mmCIF file of C-alpha atoms in Angstrom:
data_model
loop_
_atom_site.group_PDB
_atom_site.id
_atom_site.type_symbol
_atom_site.label_atom_id
_atom_site.label_comp_id
_atom_site.label_asym_id
_atom_site.label_seq_id
_atom_site.Cartn_x
_atom_site.Cartn_y
_atom_site.Cartn_z
ATOM 1 C CA UNK A 1006 -3.160 12.292 147.133
ATOM 2 C CA UNK A 1007 -5.987 11.574 144.723
ATOM 3 C CA UNK A 1008 -6.475 15.304 144.310
ATOM 4 C CA UNK A 1009 -2.808 15.772 143.427
ATOM 5 C CA UNK A 1010 -3.009 13.126 140.726
ATOM 6 C CA UNK A 1011 -6.191 14.668 139.415
ATOM 7 C CA UNK A 1012 -4.540 18.093 139.185
ATOM 8 C CA UNK A 1013 -1.476 16.604 137.520
ATOM 9 C CA UNK A 1014 -3.691 14.862 135.013
ATOM 10 C CA UNK A 1015 -5.528 18.115 134.372
ATOM 11 C CA UNK A 1016 -2.207 19.923 133.798
ATOM 12 C CA UNK A 1017 -1.001 17.304 131.294
ATOM 13 C CA UNK A 1018 -4.308 17.218 129.426
ATOM 14 C CA UNK A 1019 -4.462 20.998 129.121
ATOM 15 C CA UNK A 1020 -0.795 21.204 128.089
ATOM 16 C CA UNK A 1021 -1.260 18.595 125.354
ATOM 17 C CA UNK A 1022 -4.341 20.318 123.936
ATOM 18 C CA UNK A 1023 -2.622 23.710 124.099
ATOM 19 C CA UNK A 1024 0.476 22.320 122.386
ATOM 20 C CA UNK A 1025 -1.527 20.894 119.482
ATOM 21 C CA UNK A 1026 -3.669 24.009 119.162
ATOM 22 C CA UNK A 1027 -0.670 26.338 119.263
ATOM 23 C CA UNK A 1028 1.194 24.251 116.673
ATOM 24 C CA UNK A 1029 -1.817 24.475 114.369
ATOM 25 C CA UNK A 1030 -2.236 28.226 114.859
ATOM 26 C CA UNK A 1031 1.443 29.162 114.588
ATOM 27 C CA UNK A 1032 1.827 29.054 110.763
ATOM 28 C CA UNK A 1033 -1.349 31.026 110.295
ATOM 29 C CA UNK A 1034 -0.285 33.571 112.872
ATOM 30 C CA UNK A 1035 3.084 33.990 111.132
ATOM 31 C CA UNK A 1036 1.394 34.447 107.736
ATOM 32 C CA UNK A 1037 -1.034 36.913 109.269
ATOM 33 C CA UNK A 1038 1.857 38.910 110.752
ATOM 34 C CA UNK A 1039 3.611 38.966 107.361
ATOM 35 C CA UNK A 1040 0.405 40.037 105.610
ATOM 36 C CA UNK A 1041 0.015 42.800 108.173
ATOM 37 C CA UNK A 1042 3.542 44.078 107.451
ATOM 38 C CA UNK A 1043 2.901 43.952 103.695
ATOM 39 C CA UNK A 1044 -0.382 45.820 104.175
ATOM 40 C CA UNK A 1045 1.635 48.833 105.324
ATOM 41 C CA UNK A 1046 3.346 48.854 101.896
ATOM 42 C CA UNK A 1047 0.455 48.140 99.515
ATOM 43 C CA UNK A 1048 -3.151 46.977 99.462
ATOM 44 C CA UNK A 1049 -4.226 43.428 98.616
ATOM 45 C CA UNK A 1050 -4.039 42.058 95.075
ATOM 46 C CA UNK A 1051 -1.182 44.407 94.166
ATOM 47 C CA UNK A 1052 2.374 43.436 93.262
ATOM 48 C CA UNK A 1053 5.124 44.619 95.609
ATOM 49 C CA UNK A 1054 8.606 44.687 94.076
ATOM 50 C CA UNK A 1055 11.216 45.027 96.840
ATOM 51 C CA UNK A 1056 14.930 45.665 96.375
ATOM 52 C CA UNK A 1057 17.329 42.734 96.316
ATOM 53 C CA UNK A 1058 17.622 41.187 99.799
ATOM 54 C CA UNK A 1059 20.542 42.197 101.978
ATOM 55 C CA UNK A 1060 21.315 42.357 105.701
ATOM 56 C CA UNK A 1061 18.563 44.956 106.221
ATOM 57 C CA UNK A 1062 15.859 42.612 104.828
ATOM 58 C CA UNK A 1063 13.927 41.408 107.853
ATOM 59 C CA UNK A 1064 10.425 40.642 106.567
ATOM 60 C CA UNK A 1065 10.897 36.920 105.957
ATOM 61 C CA UNK A 1066 13.602 34.650 107.391
ATOM 62 C CA UNK A 1067 16.343 33.289 105.143
ATOM 63 C CA UNK A 1068 15.808 35.428 102.034
ATOM 64 C CA UNK A 1069 17.943 34.441 99.076
ATOM 65 C CA UNK A 1070 20.281 37.295 98.044
ATOM 66 C CA UNK A 1071 20.395 35.872 94.511
ATOM 67 C CA UNK A 1072 16.695 36.295 93.843
ATOM 68 C CA UNK A 1073 14.597 39.352 93.050
ATOM 69 C CA UNK A 1074 11.182 38.826 94.605
ATOM 70 C CA UNK A 1075 7.705 39.975 93.633
ATOM 71 C CA UNK A 1076 5.106 39.617 96.390
ATOM 72 C CA UNK A 1077 1.334 39.825 96.103
ATOM 73 C CA UNK A 1078 -0.932 39.502 99.114
ATOM 74 C CA UNK A 1079 -4.032 37.961 97.574
ATOM 75 C CA UNK A 1080 -7.528 38.413 98.990
ATOM 76 C CA UNK A 1081 -10.405 36.724 97.199
ATOM 77 C CA UNK A 1082 -13.162 38.390 99.243
ATOM 78 C CA UNK A 1083 -14.218 40.555 96.301
ATOM 79 C CA UNK A 1084 -13.639 37.968 93.594
ATOM 80 C CA UNK A 1085 -10.877 36.172 91.700
ATOM 81 C CA UNK A 1086 -7.412 37.650 91.246
ATOM 82 C CA UNK A 1087 -5.285 37.670 88.085
ATOM 83 C CA UNK A 1088 -1.585 36.838 88.207
ATOM 84 C CA UNK A 1089 0.325 37.329 84.966
ATOM 85 C CA UNK A 1090 3.892 36.792 83.852
ATOM 86 C CA UNK A 1091 4.773 38.122 80.420
ATOM 87 C CA UNK A 1092 8.065 38.567 78.650
ATOM 88 C CA UNK A 1093 10.175 37.667 81.676
ATOM 89 C CA UNK A 1094 13.712 36.686 80.758
ATOM 90 C CA UNK A 1095 15.979 35.296 83.461
ATOM 91 C CA UNK A 1096 18.181 32.227 83.981
ATOM 92 C CA UNK A 1097 15.437 30.959 86.301
ATOM 93 C CA UNK A 1098 12.122 32.282 87.523
ATOM 94 C CA UNK A 1099 9.118 30.835 89.326
ATOM 95 C CA UNK A 1100 5.783 31.942 90.708
ATOM 96 C CA UNK A 1101 4.289 30.123 93.686
ATOM 97 C CA UNK A 1102 1.048 30.590 95.596
ATOM 98 C CA UNK A 1103 0.769 29.992 99.358
ATOM 99 C CA UNK A 1104 -2.336 29.456 101.447
ATOM 100 C CA UNK A 1105 -3.005 31.175 104.763
ATOM 101 C CA UNK A 1106 -1.518 28.174 106.600
ATOM 102 C CA UNK A 1107 1.765 28.569 104.565
ATOM 103 C CA UNK A 1108 1.197 25.551 102.274
ATOM 104 C CA UNK A 1109 2.485 26.039 98.724
ATOM 105 C CA UNK A 1110 -0.494 24.980 96.609
ATOM 106 C CA UNK A 1111 0.720 26.052 93.179
ATOM 107 C CA UNK A 1112 4.052 26.636 91.446
ATOM 108 C CA UNK A 1113 5.126 27.294 87.864
ATOM 109 C CA UNK A 1114 8.577 28.109 86.557
ATOM 110 C CA UNK A 1115 10.157 29.263 83.312
ATOM 111 C CA UNK A 1116 10.449 25.682 82.043
ATOM 112 C CA UNK A 1117 6.879 24.611 82.841
ATOM 113 C CA UNK A 1118 5.317 27.865 81.609
ATOM 114 C CA UNK A 1119 4.053 28.130 78.052
ATOM 115 C CA UNK A 1120 5.681 30.342 75.443
ATOM 116 C CA UNK A 1121 2.923 32.875 76.041
ATOM 117 C CA UNK A 1122 3.939 33.332 79.654
ATOM 118 C CA UNK A 1123 1.729 32.586 82.628
ATOM 119 C CA UNK A 1124 -1.848 33.783 83.086
ATOM 120 C CA UNK A 1125 -3.567 32.610 86.257
ATOM 121 C CA UNK A 1126 -6.959 33.234 87.756
ATOM 122 C CA UNK A 1127 -6.883 32.619 91.508
ATOM 123 C CA UNK A 1128 -10.307 31.773 92.859
ATOM 124 C CA UNK A 1129 -11.734 30.070 95.918
ATOM 125 C CA UNK A 1130 -13.900 26.989 95.604
ATOM 126 C CA UNK A 1131 -17.160 28.962 95.682
ATOM 127 C CA UNK A 1132 -16.331 31.482 92.968
ATOM 128 C CA UNK A 1133 -17.206 30.702 89.396
ATOM 129 C CA UNK A 1134 -14.193 31.180 87.230
ATOM 130 C CA UNK A 1135 -13.761 29.620 83.849
ATOM 131 C CA UNK A 1136 -10.541 28.905 82.093
ATOM 132 C CA UNK A 1137 -10.404 30.502 78.695
ATOM 133 C CA UNK A 1138 -7.795 31.092 76.061
ATOM 134 C CA UNK A 1139 -4.522 30.781 77.872
ATOM 135 C CA UNK A 1140 -5.853 31.652 81.343
ATOM 136 C CA UNK A 1141 -5.597 28.880 83.905
ATOM 137 C CA UNK A 1142 -7.906 28.735 86.947
ATOM 138 C CA UNK A 1143 -6.147 27.891 90.213
ATOM 139 C CA UNK A 1144 -8.384 27.080 93.162
ATOM 140 C CA UNK A 1145 -6.947 28.506 96.365
ATOM 141 C CA UNK A 1146 -7.557 26.525 99.582
ATOM 142 C CA UNK A 1147 -7.912 29.758 101.569
ATOM 143 C CA UNK A 1148 -9.466 33.113 100.856
ATOM 144 C CA UNK A 1149 -6.251 34.974 101.670
ATOM 145 C CA UNK A 1150 -2.628 34.075 101.111
ATOM 146 C CA UNK A 1151 0.456 35.076 99.188
ATOM 147 C CA UNK A 1152 1.800 34.847 95.655
ATOM 148 C CA UNK A 1153 5.590 34.967 95.484
ATOM 149 C CA UNK A 1154 7.622 35.442 92.321
ATOM 150 C CA UNK A 1155 11.317 34.549 92.322
ATOM 151 C CA UNK A 1156 13.674 35.807 89.613
ATOM 152 C CA UNK A 1157 17.290 34.681 89.521
ATOM 153 C CA UNK A 1158 19.519 37.727 89.211
ATOM 154 C CA UNK A 1159 22.569 37.096 87.079
ATOM 155 C CA UNK A 1160 24.500 40.113 88.263
ATOM 156 C CA UNK A 1161 23.276 42.093 91.291
ATOM 157 C CA UNK A 1162 25.237 45.091 90.023
ATOM 158 C CA UNK A 1163 22.782 45.433 87.132
ATOM 159 C CA UNK A 1164 20.069 47.053 89.238
ATOM 160 C CA UNK A 1165 17.990 48.368 86.344
ATOM 161 C CA UNK A 1166 17.867 44.947 84.709
ATOM 162 C CA UNK A 1167 16.316 43.159 87.663
ATOM 163 C CA UNK A 1168 13.832 45.971 88.253
ATOM 164 C CA UNK A 1169 12.702 45.572 84.649
ATOM 165 C CA UNK A 1170 12.205 41.846 85.141
ATOM 166 C CA UNK A 1171 10.211 42.349 88.357
ATOM 167 C CA UNK A 1172 7.727 44.476 86.397
ATOM 168 C CA UNK A 1173 6.959 41.473 84.177
ATOM 169 C CA UNK A 1174 5.033 39.861 87.073
ATOM 170 C CA UNK A 1175 1.710 41.498 87.887
ATOM 171 C CA UNK A 1176 -1.183 40.870 90.251
ATOM 172 C CA UNK A 1177 -4.607 42.566 90.162
ATOM 173 C CA UNK A 1178 -8.309 41.936 90.798
ATOM 174 C CA UNK A 1179 -9.830 40.042 87.885
ATOM 175 C CA UNK A 1180 -13.031 42.088 87.822
ATOM 176 C CA UNK B 254 -16.749 31.485 157.433
ATOM 177 C CA UNK B 255 -12.986 31.573 157.084
ATOM 178 C CA UNK B 256 -12.928 27.829 156.503
ATOM 179 C CA UNK B 257 -15.587 28.212 153.819
ATOM 180 C CA UNK B 258 -13.522 30.872 152.026
ATOM 181 C CA UNK B 259 -10.405 28.696 152.133
ATOM 182 C CA UNK B 260 -12.354 25.775 150.764
ATOM 183 C CA UNK B 261 -13.689 27.844 147.844
ATOM 184 C CA UNK B 262 -10.158 29.039 147.089
ATOM 185 C CA UNK B 263 -8.794 25.501 146.999
ATOM 186 C CA UNK B 264 -11.729 24.263 144.956
ATOM 187 C CA UNK B 265 -11.550 26.868 142.169
ATOM 188 C CA UNK B 266 -8.338 28.844 142.313
ATOM 189 C CA UNK B 267 -5.937 25.925 142.327
ATOM 190 C CA UNK B 268 -7.512 24.193 139.287
ATOM 191 C CA UNK B 269 -7.641 27.557 137.528
ATOM 192 C CA UNK B 270 -3.929 28.040 138.123
ATOM 193 C CA UNK B 271 -3.205 24.500 136.947
ATOM 194 C CA UNK B 272 -5.123 25.214 133.732
ATOM 195 C CA UNK B 273 -3.242 28.479 133.253
ATOM 196 C CA UNK B 274 0.132 26.827 133.728
ATOM 197 C CA UNK B 275 -0.945 23.986 131.457
ATOM 198 C CA UNK B 276 -1.852 26.461 128.713
ATOM 199 C CA UNK B 277 1.464 28.267 129.104
ATOM 200 C CA UNK B 278 3.433 25.022 129.090
ATOM 201 C CA UNK B 279 1.565 23.733 126.041
ATOM 202 C CA UNK B 280 1.889 26.908 124.015
ATOM 203 C CA UNK B 281 5.505 27.454 125.086
ATOM 204 C CA UNK B 282 6.511 23.926 124.184
ATOM 205 C CA UNK B 283 4.842 24.318 120.770
ATOM 206 C CA UNK B 284 7.001 27.362 120.004
ATOM 207 C CA UNK B 285 10.099 25.563 121.287
ATOM 208 C CA UNK B 286 9.464 22.515 119.123
ATOM 209 C CA UNK B 287 8.723 24.702 116.098
ATOM 210 C CA UNK B 288 11.967 26.593 116.573
ATOM 211 C CA UNK B 289 14.172 23.547 117.193
ATOM 212 C CA UNK B 290 12.815 21.344 114.457
ATOM 213 C CA UNK B 291 10.572 18.406 113.775
ATOM 214 C CA UNK B 292 11.427 14.774 113.385
ATOM 215 C CA UNK B 293 9.561 13.559 110.345
ATOM 216 C CA UNK B 294 10.725 13.877 106.763
ATOM 217 C CA UNK B 295 14.210 15.082 107.682
ATOM 218 C CA UNK B 296 17.207 13.936 105.656
ATOM 219 C CA UNK B 297 20.747 14.276 107.017
ATOM 220 C CA UNK B 298 23.848 14.196 104.849
ATOM 221 C CA UNK B 299 26.915 14.889 106.961
ATOM 222 C CA UNK B 300 26.298 18.197 108.737
ATOM 223 C CA UNK B 301 23.616 19.185 106.182
ATOM 224 C CA UNK B 302 19.950 18.678 106.975
ATOM 225 C CA UNK B 303 16.922 19.039 104.706
ATOM 226 C CA UNK B 304 13.275 19.183 105.720
ATOM 227 C CA UNK B 305 11.621 17.358 102.830
ATOM 228 C CA UNK B 306 8.075 18.343 103.709
ATOM 229 C CA UNK B 307 8.880 22.071 103.463
ATOM 230 C CA UNK B 308 6.263 23.829 101.358
ATOM 231 C CA UNK B 309 4.277 20.629 101.025
ATOM 232 C CA UNK B 310 0.535 20.429 101.561
ATOM 233 C CA UNK B 311 1.180 17.009 103.105
ATOM 234 C CA UNK B 312 3.384 18.396 105.873
ATOM 235 C CA UNK B 313 2.456 17.315 109.380
ATOM 236 C CA UNK B 314 1.335 19.730 112.076
ATOM 237 C CA UNK B 315 4.756 20.159 113.690
ATOM 238 C CA UNK B 316 6.677 20.198 110.414
ATOM 239 C CA UNK B 317 4.461 22.982 109.091
ATOM 240 C CA UNK B 318 4.996 24.992 112.284
ATOM 241 C CA UNK B 319 8.761 24.461 112.121
ATOM 242 C CA UNK B 320 9.025 25.459 108.463
ATOM 243 C CA UNK B 321 6.876 28.549 109.117
ATOM 244 C CA UNK B 322 9.342 29.677 111.797
ATOM 245 C CA UNK B 323 12.655 28.979 110.068
ATOM 246 C CA UNK B 324 11.853 28.681 106.352
ATOM 247 C CA UNK B 325 8.655 30.553 105.611
ATOM 248 C CA UNK B 326 7.495 30.411 101.977
ATOM 249 C CA UNK B 327 9.775 27.512 101.048
ATOM 250 C CA UNK B 328 9.119 25.695 97.775
ATOM 251 C CA UNK B 329 8.490 21.974 97.805
ATOM 252 C CA UNK B 330 11.244 19.466 97.051
ATOM 253 C CA UNK B 331 10.411 19.052 93.373
ATOM 254 C CA UNK B 332 11.179 22.730 92.823
ATOM 255 C CA UNK B 333 13.896 23.325 95.398
ATOM 256 C CA UNK B 334 15.913 21.376 97.953
ATOM 257 C CA UNK B 335 17.111 23.329 100.985
ATOM 258 C CA UNK B 336 19.983 21.870 103.020
ATOM 259 C CA UNK B 337 20.976 23.702 106.194
ATOM 260 C CA UNK B 338 24.182 23.230 108.217
ATOM 261 C CA UNK B 339 24.863 24.676 111.648
ATOM 262 C CA UNK B 340 27.893 22.454 112.297
ATOM 263 C CA UNK B 341 31.092 21.437 110.546
ATOM 264 C CA UNK B 342 31.883 17.889 109.423
ATOM 265 C CA UNK B 343 33.187 17.156 112.922
ATOM 266 C CA UNK B 344 29.892 18.098 114.549
ATOM 267 C CA UNK B 345 31.173 21.360 116.054
ATOM 268 C CA UNK B 346 28.913 24.446 115.832
ATOM 269 C CA UNK B 347 29.900 26.896 113.093
ATOM 270 C CA UNK B 348 31.447 30.048 114.582
ATOM 271 C CA UNK B 349 32.398 33.312 112.930
ATOM 272 C CA UNK B 350 35.790 33.527 114.670
ATOM 273 C CA UNK B 351 36.847 30.328 112.871
ATOM 274 C CA UNK B 352 37.717 29.836 109.198
ATOM 275 C CA UNK B 353 36.028 27.060 107.211
ATOM 276 C CA UNK B 354 36.720 25.536 103.833
ATOM 277 C CA UNK B 355 33.409 24.594 102.226
ATOM 278 C CA UNK B 356 34.271 22.496 99.207
ATOM 279 C CA UNK B 357 32.751 20.093 96.726
ATOM 280 C CA UNK B 358 31.449 19.566 93.225
ATOM 281 C CA UNK B 359 28.474 21.420 91.819
ATOM 282 C CA UNK B 360 25.336 19.625 93.094
ATOM 283 C CA UNK B 361 23.246 18.129 90.273
ATOM 284 C CA UNK B 362 20.488 20.520 89.402
ATOM 285 C CA UNK B 363 19.666 23.600 87.464
ATOM 286 C CA UNK B 364 21.151 26.149 89.838
ATOM 287 C CA UNK B 365 22.635 26.112 93.322
ATOM 288 C CA UNK B 366 23.860 28.555 95.924
ATOM 289 C CA UNK B 367 25.411 28.560 99.393
ATOM 290 C CA UNK B 368 24.322 31.430 101.655
ATOM 291 C CA UNK B 369 25.459 32.407 105.151
ATOM 292 C CA UNK B 370 22.893 33.497 107.764
ATOM 293 C CA UNK B 371 23.243 34.710 111.328
ATOM 294 C CA UNK B 372 21.683 32.775 114.225
ATOM 295 C CA UNK B 373 18.524 34.863 113.708
ATOM 296 C CA UNK B 374 18.241 33.423 110.142
ATOM 297 C CA UNK B 375 18.802 36.777 108.444
ATOM 298 C CA UNK B 376 21.653 37.812 106.113
ATOM 299 C CA UNK B 377 24.894 38.881 107.741
ATOM 300 C CA UNK B 378 25.948 42.501 107.360
ATOM 301 C CA UNK B 379 29.430 42.749 105.849
ATOM 302 C CA UNK B 380 31.658 45.284 104.113
ATOM 303 C CA UNK B 381 31.914 43.620 100.658
ATOM 304 C CA UNK B 382 28.100 43.199 100.626
ATOM 305 C CA UNK B 383 28.525 39.546 99.713
ATOM 306 C CA UNK B 384 26.014 37.023 101.046
ATOM 307 C CA UNK B 385 26.340 33.920 98.897
ATOM 308 C CA UNK B 386 28.161 32.048 96.179
ATOM 309 C CA UNK B 387 26.488 30.100 93.392
ATOM 310 C CA UNK B 388 27.460 27.837 90.538
ATOM 311 C CA UNK B 389 28.212 30.758 88.241
ATOM 312 C CA UNK B 390 30.114 32.955 90.708
ATOM 313 C CA UNK B 391 32.273 30.340 92.431
ATOM 314 C CA UNK B 392 35.797 29.434 91.215
ATOM 315 C CA UNK B 393 36.591 25.815 90.375
ATOM 316 C CA UNK B 394 40.016 24.252 90.740
ATOM 317 C CA UNK B 395 41.698 21.934 88.223
ATOM 318 C CA UNK B 396 39.779 18.972 89.645
ATOM 319 C CA UNK B 397 36.454 20.742 89.206
ATOM 320 C CA UNK B 398 35.978 21.419 92.915
ATOM 321 C CA UNK B 399 34.911 24.731 94.404
ATOM 322 C CA UNK B 400 36.420 26.026 97.646
ATOM 323 C CA UNK B 401 34.551 28.697 99.535
ATOM 324 C CA UNK B 402 36.260 30.197 102.581
ATOM 325 C CA UNK B 403 33.652 31.074 105.181
ATOM 326 C CA UNK B 404 34.852 33.306 108.010
ATOM 327 C CA UNK B 405 34.160 36.494 109.916
ATOM 328 C CA UNK B 406 37.533 37.899 108.806
ATOM 329 C CA UNK B 407 38.602 38.603 105.218
ATOM 330 C CA UNK B 408 40.012 35.597 103.346
ATOM 331 C CA UNK B 409 41.780 35.118 99.989
ATOM 332 C CA UNK B 410 39.898 33.598 97.078
ATOM 333 C CA UNK B 411 36.150 32.965 97.284
ATOM 334 C CA UNK B 412 35.413 34.446 100.699
ATOM 335 C CA UNK B 413 31.873 34.241 102.109
ATOM 336 C CA UNK B 414 31.588 36.598 105.095
ATOM 337 C CA UNK B 415 30.184 35.188 108.326
ATOM 338 C CA UNK B 416 29.455 37.102 111.550
ATOM 339 C CA UNK B 417 32.760 38.204 113.148
ATOM 340 C CA UNK B 418 31.898 36.073 116.166
ATOM 341 C CA UNK B 419 29.141 33.837 117.375
ATOM 342 C CA UNK B 420 27.169 31.153 115.594
ATOM 343 C CA UNK B 421 25.982 31.129 112.005
ATOM 344 C CA UNK B 422 24.379 28.704 109.568
ATOM 345 C CA UNK B 423 24.865 27.854 105.905
ATOM 346 C CA UNK B 424 22.051 27.072 103.489
ATOM 347 C CA UNK B 425 22.581 25.121 100.290
ATOM 348 C CA UNK B 426 19.768 25.798 97.818
ATOM 349 C CA UNK B 427 19.357 23.540 94.815
ATOM 350 C CA UNK B 428 16.723 24.627 92.296
ATOM 351 C CA UNK B 429 15.170 22.005 90.022
ATOM 352 C CA UNK B 430 17.345 19.172 91.365
ATOM 353 C CA UNK B 431 17.933 16.298 88.968
ATOM 354 C CA UNK B 432 15.144 13.690 89.290
ATOM 355 C CA UNK B 433 17.394 11.114 90.949
ATOM 356 C CA UNK B 434 18.375 13.552 93.677
ATOM 357 C CA UNK B 435 14.823 14.875 94.127
ATOM 358 C CA UNK B 436 13.646 11.300 94.672
ATOM 359 C CA UNK B 437 16.519 10.432 97.020
ATOM 360 C CA UNK B 438 17.969 13.594 98.611
ATOM 361 C CA UNK B 439 20.066 11.510 100.974
ATOM 362 C CA UNK B 440 22.285 10.612 98.006
ATOM 363 C CA UNK B 441 23.549 14.183 97.740
ATOM 364 C CA UNK B 442 27.344 14.416 97.704
ATOM 365 C CA UNK B 443 27.208 17.332 100.067
ATOM 366 C CA UNK B 444 29.928 19.989 100.301
ATOM 367 C CA UNK B 445 32.472 19.327 103.039
ATOM 368 C CA UNK B 446 32.695 21.887 105.858
ATOM 369 C CA UNK B 447 36.147 21.692 107.392
ATOM 370 C CA UNK B 448 37.800 24.137 109.812
ATOM 371 C CA UNK B 449 41.044 25.661 108.534
ATOM 372 C CA UNK B 450 43.798 25.972 111.097
ATOM 373 C CA UNK B 451 43.126 26.268 114.806
ATOM 374 C CA UNK B 452 39.670 27.192 115.973
ATOM 375 C CA UNK B 453 40.052 28.248 119.630
ATOM 376 C CA UNK B 454 37.317 27.412 122.081
ATOM 377 C CA UNK B 455 35.810 24.815 119.760
#
C-alpha cells in the first residue's frame, strides 16, 4: 500500500512539474514555429509584406482582415537592427515589437510617433547602441523576436494603395 | 533467477512508466489549459470576454500560454482591447446554421471592428469575401445603432458571413479605447448577440 501511495505521489509531482514546464515553453515554441515559417519566406532582419488576410491566411491565428501587416523577424546575433517608418499615411498604424516568449515590449502608433516618423534601433542589453538625432534605442529582452506593423486599410479594394503604405515600414541590420 | 528479474522489473520499470505517464499528463494538461483559457485578468461583459493581460509583459505563466495559442501577437490593453464571444446573449454556442443580430452603438475608441472566425480561429471562407464590419463600413439606423446579421446563409443589410454550419466566434477589436474604458473594460456597453427566428437544435 505504501508503495502505491509513493507511486501516486511520484505521478502527481512529475505531472505538476511537467505542466509548469510545458506552460513556460509553449509560447516560445509557438514563436519559434512562426519564425521557422517566416524563415522560408525571407531571412532575418528583413521586412515581409504579405497580402491582406483572408480565409487562406493560416500563419497566425485570428488575423484582422482590416489591417495590412508588415512582419520582420529580428535577430540581434550580428548586432542591432533598424526599424523605420517614414511617410506612412493611414487612418491608423502601429509598430510593435515582441520578444521570443511573445511579450509585447514596445509599441508606437501614428499618434505617439513624431512628425519625422519612427526610427528605432533594436539592441539587446549587451550591445552598445546610442540614441542620436531622431533614432530611439529599444532594448529587446530576447535576442530574437518579431516586429509587427499594422496599417488600417480604408478600402481593401484599393490594393495598390495598401501595398504602397506597407513599403513605408522597413527593417534592416543597423551595421 | 526468475524472481530476481521480476523484482528488477517492478523496481525500475513501474516507476519509469509512472514518470512517463506523469510527463504526458502534465504536458497534455498544459496544452488543454492553454487552449481553453486562463482564469486571471479576464473580464466578461455579457457573452463577450477579454483577456486583459494579452500582450502584457506582466502576464502570468498560464495567461501567456493561452494568449500564444489563441491570440498570438496581441497588443496590450492600452493599444487594443479584444473581446471574444463564442455564445449568444442567452449563453447558447454560436452556430452557422442560425441567424444572429449583433447590434449596438459604436464602442468608444478610435476604431473598432467585429470579425467572424471559425472554430480553428481562422477567417471563414465565403463568396462575398467579407470577413468583418467596422465603424466606417457598418450602417447605422435612425437611433444610431448598427445591426450586423451574422449567419452562414446570405442575409439582407449588413451581412457578416459565418460558417454554413458548426461553431464560430466573433471578435470585437477596439483600437485606442477611450481612457475610461481602457481603465475599466467591464464598463463596455457590449453589442447584443441575439438569435433571429428559430434556431433548431439549440
